[in-house]
PDB file of C-alpha atoms in Angstrom:
ATOM      1  CA  LEU B  24      76.687 115.849 122.643  1.00  0.00           C
ATOM      2  CA  VAL B  25      75.788 117.177 119.189  1.00  0.00           C
ATOM      3  CA  ALA B  26      78.957 117.513 117.073  1.00  0.00           C
ATOM      4  CA  PRO B  27      81.178 117.065 120.140  1.00  0.00           C
ATOM      5  CA  ASP B  28      84.807 118.130 120.284  1.00  0.00           C
ATOM      6  CA  PRO B  29      86.723 114.802 120.140  1.00  0.00           C
ATOM      7  CA  ASP B  30      89.344 116.109 122.574  1.00  0.00           C
ATOM      8  CA  ARG B  31      86.812 117.335 125.138  1.00  0.00           C
ATOM      9  CA  LEU B  32      84.324 114.458 124.880  1.00  0.00           C
ATOM     10  CA  PRO B  33      86.319 111.944 126.996  1.00  0.00           C
ATOM     11  CA  GLN B  34      86.859 114.583 129.680  1.00  0.00           C
ATOM     12  CA  PHE B  35      83.171 115.431 129.699  1.00  0.00           C
ATOM     13  CA  TRP B  36      82.257 111.781 130.197  1.00  0.00           C
ATOM     14  CA  LYS B  37      84.859 111.239 132.897  1.00  0.00           C
ATOM     15  CA  SER B  38      83.517 114.303 134.698  1.00  0.00           C
ATOM     16  CA  LEU B  39      80.006 112.828 134.613  1.00  0.00           C
ATOM     17  CA  GLN B  40      81.362 109.521 135.905  1.00  0.00           C
ATOM     18  CA  GLN B  41      83.096 111.367 138.736  1.00  0.00           C
ATOM     19  CA  VAL B  42      79.873 113.109 139.750  1.00  0.00           C
ATOM     20  CA  TYR B  43      78.295 109.675 140.093  1.00  0.00           C
ATOM     21  CA  ILE B  44      81.253 108.204 142.010  1.00  0.00           C
ATOM     22  CA  ASP B  45      81.384 111.127 144.442  1.00  0.00           C
ATOM     23  CA  LEU B  46      77.625 111.310 145.010  1.00  0.00           C
ATOM     24  CA  TYR B  47      76.746 107.605 145.070  1.00  0.00           C
ATOM     25  CA  GLY B  48      79.709 106.816 147.305  1.00  0.00           C
ATOM     26  CA  SER B  49      79.484 109.885 149.525  1.00  0.00           C
ATOM     27  CA  ARG B  50      79.728 109.401 153.287  1.00  0.00           C
ATOM     28  CA  LEU B  51      77.179 112.208 153.594  1.00  0.00           C
ATOM     29  CA  ALA B  52      73.458 111.533 153.483  1.00  0.00           C
ATOM     30  CA  THR B  53      72.082 113.215 150.370  1.00  0.00           C
ATOM     31  CA  VAL B  54      68.494 114.170 149.512  1.00  0.00           C
ATOM     32  CA  ALA B  55      67.299 115.033 145.997  1.00  0.00           C
ATOM     33  CA  CYS B  56      64.697 117.817 145.923  1.00  0.00           C
ATOM     34  CA  LEU B  57      62.875 117.409 142.604  1.00  0.00           C
ATOM     35  CA  HIS B  58      60.757 120.442 141.810  1.00  0.00           C
ATOM     36  CA  GLY B  59      60.600 119.927 138.049  1.00  0.00           C
ATOM     37  CA  HIS B  60      61.433 117.431 135.315  1.00  0.00           C
ATOM     38  CA  ALA B  61      64.368 115.049 135.922  1.00  0.00           C
ATOM     39  CA  PRO B  62      65.160 113.198 132.681  1.00  0.00           C
ATOM     40  CA  ALA B  63      68.407 111.408 131.831  1.00  0.00           C
ATOM     41  CA  ALA B  64      71.267 112.839 133.943  1.00  0.00           C
ATOM     42  CA  GLY B  65      68.765 114.517 136.277  1.00  0.00           C
ATOM     43  CA  CYS B  66      67.291 111.105 137.011  1.00  0.00           C
ATOM     44  CA  PHE B  67      70.631 109.405 137.594  1.00  0.00           C
ATOM     45  CA  ILE B  68      71.778 112.161 139.962  1.00  0.00           C
ATOM     46  CA  ALA B  69      68.543 111.738 141.912  1.00  0.00           C
ATOM     47  CA  MET B  70      68.983 107.944 142.042  1.00  0.00           C
ATOM     48  CA  ALA B  71      72.519 108.396 143.346  1.00  0.00           C
ATOM     49  CA  CYS B  72      71.139 110.226 146.381  1.00  0.00           C
ATOM     50  CA  ASP B  73      69.935 108.509 149.555  1.00  0.00           C
ATOM     51  CA  TYR B  74      66.396 109.891 149.334  1.00  0.00           C
ATOM     52  CA  ARG B  75      64.250 111.557 146.683  1.00  0.00           C
ATOM     53  CA  VAL B  76      61.417 114.043 147.283  1.00  0.00           C
ATOM     54  CA  MET B  77      59.369 115.060 144.222  1.00  0.00           C
ATOM     55  CA  TYR B  78      56.770 117.739 143.573  1.00  0.00           C
ATOM     56  CA  ALA B  79      53.461 116.129 142.561  1.00  0.00           C
ATOM     57  CA  GLY B  80      52.607 118.921 140.147  1.00  0.00           C
ATOM     58  CA  GLY B  81      50.073 121.701 139.917  1.00  0.00           C
ATOM     59  CA  THR B  82      49.186 124.817 137.940  1.00  0.00           C
ATOM     60  CA  VAL B  83      51.941 127.222 136.912  1.00  0.00           C
ATOM     61  CA  ASN B  84      50.987 130.462 135.124  1.00  0.00           C
ATOM     62  CA  GLY B  85      47.614 128.997 134.277  1.00  0.00           C
ATOM     63  CA  ARG B  86      49.063 125.786 132.831  1.00  0.00           C
ATOM     64  CA  LYS B  87      49.035 122.338 134.365  1.00  0.00           C
ATOM     65  CA  HIS B  88      52.555 121.257 135.275  1.00  0.00           C
ATOM     66  CA  VAL B  89      53.282 117.603 136.057  1.00  0.00           C
ATOM     67  CA  PRO B  90      57.012 116.866 136.377  1.00  0.00           C
ATOM     68  CA  GLN B  91      58.438 113.593 135.085  1.00  0.00           C
ATOM     69  CA  ILE B  92      61.503 111.514 135.897  1.00  0.00           C
ATOM     70  CA  GLY B  93      63.322 108.718 134.090  1.00  0.00           C
ATOM     71  CA  LEU B  94      66.185 107.637 131.872  1.00  0.00           C
ATOM     72  CA  ASN B  95      64.818 108.670 128.484  1.00  0.00           C
ATOM     73  CA  GLU B  96      68.025 108.258 126.477  1.00  0.00           C
ATOM     74  CA  THR B  97      66.482 105.977 123.835  1.00  0.00           C
ATOM     75  CA  GLN B  98      64.100 108.799 122.926  1.00  0.00           C
ATOM     76  CA  LEU B  99      67.198 110.761 121.924  1.00  0.00           C
ATOM     77  CA  GLY B 100      68.567 107.870 119.869  1.00  0.00           C
ATOM     78  CA  ILE B 101      71.223 106.871 122.404  1.00  0.00           C
ATOM     79  CA  ALA B 102      71.440 104.364 125.258  1.00  0.00           C
ATOM     80  CA  ALA B 103      72.060 104.850 128.961  1.00  0.00           C
ATOM     81  CA  PRO B 104      75.544 103.638 129.969  1.00  0.00           C
ATOM     82  CA  PRO B 105      75.651 100.262 131.751  1.00  0.00           C
ATOM     83  CA  TRP B 106      76.351 101.701 135.210  1.00  0.00           C
ATOM     84  CA  MET B 107      73.432 104.118 134.874  1.00  0.00           C
ATOM     85  CA  GLY B 108      71.101 101.407 133.601  1.00  0.00           C
ATOM     86  CA  GLN B 109      72.129  99.073 136.398  1.00  0.00           C
ATOM     87  CA  LEU B 110      71.395 101.788 138.918  1.00  0.00           C
ATOM     88  CA  LEU B 111      67.838 101.937 137.582  1.00  0.00           C
ATOM     89  CA  VAL B 112      67.604  98.132 137.859  1.00  0.00           C
ATOM     90  CA  ARG B 113      68.725  98.343 141.488  1.00  0.00           C
ATOM     91  CA  THR B 114      66.210 101.091 142.162  1.00  0.00           C
ATOM     92  CA  ILE B 115      62.972  99.863 140.543  1.00  0.00           C
ATOM     93  CA  GLY B 116      63.623  96.192 139.755  1.00  0.00           C
ATOM     94  CA  PHE B 117      64.760  94.275 136.690  1.00  0.00           C
ATOM     95  CA  ARG B 118      61.638  93.994 134.539  1.00  0.00           C
ATOM     96  CA  ARG B 119      60.396  97.540 135.126  1.00  0.00           C
ATOM     97  CA  ALA B 120      63.872  98.890 134.415  1.00  0.00           C
ATOM     98  CA  GLU B 121      64.274  96.739 131.312  1.00  0.00           C
ATOM     99  CA  LEU B 122      61.090  98.164 129.793  1.00  0.00           C
ATOM    100  CA  ALA B 123      61.785 101.705 130.968  1.00  0.00           C
ATOM    101  CA  LEU B 124      65.275 101.692 129.445  1.00  0.00           C
ATOM    102  CA  ALA B 125      64.034 100.253 126.147  1.00  0.00           C
ATOM    103  CA  MET B 126      61.179 102.734 125.823  1.00  0.00           C
ATOM    104  CA  GLY B 127      62.894 105.767 127.361  1.00  0.00           C
ATOM    105  CA  THR B 128      60.003 106.080 129.797  1.00  0.00           C
ATOM    106  CA  LEU B 129      59.457 109.216 131.840  1.00  0.00           C
ATOM    107  CA  PHE B 130      57.326 108.584 134.922  1.00  0.00           C
ATOM    108  CA  PRO B 131      54.886 111.057 136.497  1.00  0.00           C
ATOM    109  CA  PRO B 132      55.224 111.572 140.262  1.00  0.00           C
ATOM    110  CA  HIS B 133      52.606 109.095 141.533  1.00  0.00           C
ATOM    111  CA  THR B 134      53.931 106.307 139.295  1.00  0.00           C
ATOM    112  CA  ALA B 135      57.513 107.117 140.284  1.00  0.00           C
ATOM    113  CA  LEU B 136      56.500 106.782 143.928  1.00  0.00           C
ATOM    114  CA  GLU B 137      54.663 103.513 143.310  1.00  0.00           C
ATOM    115  CA  ILE B 138      57.668 101.836 141.656  1.00  0.00           C
ATOM    116  CA  GLY B 139      60.235 103.241 144.108  1.00  0.00           C
ATOM    117  CA  LEU B 140      61.943 105.699 141.781  1.00  0.00           C
ATOM    118  CA  VAL B 141      61.173 108.426 144.324  1.00  0.00           C
ATOM    119  CA  ASP B 142      60.574 108.023 148.047  1.00  0.00           C
ATOM    120  CA  GLU B 143      58.070 110.790 148.649  1.00  0.00           C
ATOM    121  CA  ILE B 144      55.853 113.148 146.680  1.00  0.00           C
ATOM    122  CA  VAL B 145      54.613 116.503 147.927  1.00  0.00           C
ATOM    123  CA  PRO B 146      51.139 117.379 146.653  1.00  0.00           C
ATOM    124  CA  SER B 147      51.443 121.125 147.028  1.00  0.00           C
ATOM    125  CA  ASP B 148      54.002 123.778 146.180  1.00  0.00           C
ATOM    126  CA  THR B 149      52.839 125.908 149.112  1.00  0.00           C
ATOM    127  CA  VAL B 150      54.143 125.791 152.661  1.00  0.00           C
ATOM    128  CA  GLU B 151      52.440 123.047 154.651  1.00  0.00           C
ATOM    129  CA  SER B 152      51.410 123.899 158.213  1.00  0.00           C
ATOM    130  CA  SER B 153      51.816 120.201 159.065  1.00  0.00           C
ATOM    131  CA  ASN B 154      55.555 120.624 158.527  1.00  0.00           C
ATOM    132  CA  ASP B 155      55.850 123.172 161.326  1.00  0.00           C
ATOM    133  CA  ASP B 156      56.277 120.685 164.165  1.00  0.00           C
ATOM    134  CA  ALA B 157      58.800 118.596 162.232  1.00  0.00           C
ATOM    135  CA  LEU B 158      60.833 121.658 161.286  1.00  0.00           C
ATOM    136  CA  GLN B 159      60.801 122.935 164.841  1.00  0.00           C
ATOM    137  CA  ALA B 160      61.859 119.559 166.225  1.00  0.00           C
ATOM    138  CA  LEU B 161      64.521 118.591 163.703  1.00  0.00           C
ATOM    139  CA  LEU B 162      66.248 121.722 162.453  1.00  0.00           C
ATOM    140  CA  PRO B 163      68.830 123.876 164.249  1.00  0.00           C
ATOM    141  CA  ASP B 164      67.486 127.174 165.561  1.00  0.00           C
ATOM    142  CA  LYS B 165      69.416 129.246 163.017  1.00  0.00           C
ATOM    143  CA  MET B 166      67.730 127.403 160.130  1.00  0.00           C
ATOM    144  CA  LYS B 167      64.138 127.280 161.381  1.00  0.00           C
ATOM    145  CA  ASP B 168      62.997 130.751 160.338  1.00  0.00           C
ATOM    146  CA  GLN B 169      64.591 130.402 156.907  1.00  0.00           C
ATOM    147  CA  MET B 170      63.038 127.009 156.236  1.00  0.00           C
ATOM    148  CA  MET B 171      59.578 128.097 157.362  1.00  0.00           C
ATOM    149  CA  GLN B 172      59.524 130.432 154.341  1.00  0.00           C
ATOM    150  CA  GLN B 173      60.464 127.788 151.772  1.00  0.00           C
ATOM    151  CA  ASN B 174      58.120 125.743 149.559  1.00  0.00           C
ATOM    152  CA  ALA B 175      56.819 122.408 150.784  1.00  0.00           C
ATOM    153  CA  VAL B 176      59.087 120.299 148.548  1.00  0.00           C
ATOM    154  CA  LEU B 177      62.220 121.906 149.937  1.00  0.00           C
ATOM    155  CA  GLN B 178      60.815 121.705 153.461  1.00  0.00           C
ATOM    156  CA  GLN B 179      60.277 117.956 153.172  1.00  0.00           C
ATOM    157  CA  SER B 180      63.779 117.534 151.781  1.00  0.00           C
ATOM    158  CA  TYR B 181      65.284 119.351 154.750  1.00  0.00           C
ATOM    159  CA  ILE B 182      63.154 117.341 157.165  1.00  0.00           C
ATOM    160  CA  GLN B 183      64.478 114.067 155.713  1.00  0.00           C
ATOM    161  CA  ALA B 184      68.051 115.356 155.724  1.00  0.00           C
ATOM    162  CA  ALA B 185      67.630 116.248 159.393  1.00  0.00           C
ATOM    163  CA  ARG B 186      66.334 112.734 160.096  1.00  0.00           C
ATOM    164  CA  PHE B 187      69.428 111.248 158.481  1.00  0.00           C
ATOM    165  CA  ALA B 188      71.541 113.534 160.667  1.00  0.00           C
ATOM    166  CA  LYS B 189      70.004 111.964 163.783  1.00  0.00           C
ATOM    167  CA  VAL B 190      71.428 108.532 162.871  1.00  0.00           C
ATOM    168  CA  PRO B 191      74.945 107.763 164.200  1.00  0.00           C
ATOM    169  CA  PRO B 192      77.145 108.454 161.158  1.00  0.00           C
ATOM    170  CA  GLN B 193      79.401 105.400 161.471  1.00  0.00           C
ATOM    171  CA  ALA B 194      76.420 103.052 161.415  1.00  0.00           C
ATOM    172  CA  ARG B 195      74.668 104.944 158.632  1.00  0.00           C
ATOM    173  CA  VAL B 196      77.741 105.022 156.375  1.00  0.00           C
ATOM    174  CA  ALA B 197      78.517 101.344 156.965  1.00  0.00           C
ATOM    175  CA  SER B 198      74.951 100.394 156.074  1.00  0.00           C
ATOM    176  CA  LYS B 199      75.010 102.597 152.989  1.00  0.00           C
ATOM    177  CA  MET B 200      78.228 101.118 151.646  1.00  0.00           C
ATOM    178  CA  LEU B 201      76.998  97.599 152.377  1.00  0.00           C
ATOM    179  CA  THR B 202      74.478  98.063 149.595  1.00  0.00           C
ATOM    180  CA  ARG B 203      76.494 100.319 147.284  1.00  0.00           C
ATOM    181  CA  SER B 204      80.189  99.387 147.380  1.00  0.00           C
ATOM    182  CA  GLU B 205      80.059  96.395 145.015  1.00  0.00           C
ATOM    183  CA  HIS B 206      78.221  98.323 142.302  1.00  0.00           C
ATOM    184  CA  LEU B 207      80.520 101.322 142.758  1.00  0.00           C
ATOM    185  CA  GLU B 208      83.706  99.245 142.599  1.00  0.00           C
ATOM    186  CA  ASP B 209      82.516  97.513 139.424  1.00  0.00           C
ATOM    187  CA  MET B 210      81.843 100.862 137.757  1.00  0.00           C
ATOM    188  CA  ILE B 211      85.261 102.237 138.720  1.00  0.00           C
ATOM    189  CA  ALA B 212      87.022  99.111 137.420  1.00  0.00           C
ATOM    190  CA  LYS B 213      85.326  99.503 134.027  1.00  0.00           C
ATOM    191  CA  ARG B 214      85.631 103.279 133.845  1.00  0.00           C
ATOM    192  CA  GLU B 215      88.124 103.494 130.964  1.00  0.00           C
ATOM    193  CA  HIS B 216      86.250 100.932 128.903  1.00  0.00           C
ATOM    194  CA  ASP B 217      83.002 102.793 129.549  1.00  0.00           C
ATOM    195  CA  THR B 218      84.569 106.047 128.361  1.00  0.00           C
ATOM    196  CA  ASP B 219      85.922 104.486 125.161  1.00  0.00           C
ATOM    197  CA  HIS B 220      82.587 102.822 124.432  1.00  0.00           C
ATOM    198  CA  PHE B 221      80.600 106.015 124.992  1.00  0.00           C
ATOM    199  CA  CYS B 222      82.872 108.174 122.838  1.00  0.00           C
ATOM    200  CA  GLY B 223      82.796 105.630 120.018  1.00  0.00           C
ATOM    201  CA  PHE B 224      79.031 105.262 120.203  1.00  0.00           C
ATOM    202  CA  ILE B 225      78.057 108.916 120.477  1.00  0.00           C
ATOM    203  CA  THR B 226      80.171 109.976 117.470  1.00  0.00           C
ATOM    204  CA  GLN B 227      78.538 107.522 115.065  1.00  0.00           C
ATOM    205  CA  GLU B 228      76.807 109.406 112.250  1.00  0.00           C
ATOM    206  CA  GLU B 229      73.450 107.695 112.799  1.00  0.00           C
ATOM    207  CA  VAL B 230      73.531 108.610 116.484  1.00  0.00           C
ATOM    208  CA  GLN B 231      74.503 112.197 115.692  1.00  0.00           C
ATOM    209  CA  CYS B 232      71.617 112.387 113.215  1.00  0.00           C
ATOM    210  CA  ASN B 233      69.189 111.229 115.918  1.00  0.00           C
ATOM    211  CA  LEU B 234      70.527 113.814 118.350  1.00  0.00           C
ATOM    212  CA  ARG B 235      70.230 116.624 115.817  1.00  0.00           C
ATOM    213  CA  GLU B 236      66.618 115.663 115.100  1.00  0.00           C
ATOM    214  CA  TYR B 237      65.817 115.589 118.808  1.00  0.00           C
ATOM    215  CA  VAL B 238      67.369 119.012 119.416  1.00  0.00           C
ATOM    216  CA  GLN B 239      65.452 120.425 116.462  1.00  0.00           C
ATOM    217  CA  LYS B 240      62.184 119.081 117.878  1.00  0.00           C
ATOM    218  CA  LEU B 241      62.947 120.791 121.193  1.00  0.00           C
ATOM    219  CA  LYS B 242      63.618 124.084 119.414  1.00  0.00           C
ATOM    220  CA  THR B 243      60.371 123.830 117.458  1.00  0.00           C
ATOM    221  CA  LYS B 244      58.409 122.972 120.581  1.00  0.00           C
ATOM    222  CA  SER B 245      59.946 125.917 122.440  1.00  0.00           C
ATOM    223  CA  LYS B 246      58.948 128.360 119.680  1.00  0.00           C
ATOM    224  CA  GLN B 247      55.343 127.120 119.794  1.00  0.00           C
ATOM    225  CA  LYS B 248      54.911 128.007 123.472  1.00  0.00           C
TER     226      LYS B 248
END
């Protein structure tokens, strides 16, 4: 997004829109397995799924690691597009979303669970013995051995996906689209306008200056590690 090619920028944005349309409107049940940070687009992709499982955090290479999730666009000097902001409103409620969008808030796992931004948090990165029965009961035989070797976050994600698979698909899809079709149709109808607005906004000099400053801060922070 920094110094974007004016010919490629609309295509980039339309591609991002299409990811949302395909994922949010998918007939398949989708589960987001969040093992690290999920800001901005990572958050919206997770929200577009049917279920979100997030790692609660722990110690990695001697350092405490607590992942965060949220639409933090204002921290970059830009704003989340309307369809992305409305998805946050639908997920965590109007007032919480209003503040989160204004402040560019990133939520730690327990807070994300409390407000409904994620559906489940897994307190450990190690394999949980308590998952054994669920994996044995829900997964096909050819997947059981493989999944028993995976970390607990991925295990829980597969367990939920298997639960979705037990629901008759026609009923599950109809129920899903009952809650999603209106929002999806509105986004599709305004797609061209959204693209024009984004391209005009992101190429403003003040916005580009904010993005350059943010990228420079990331580079400086990376060198200090």
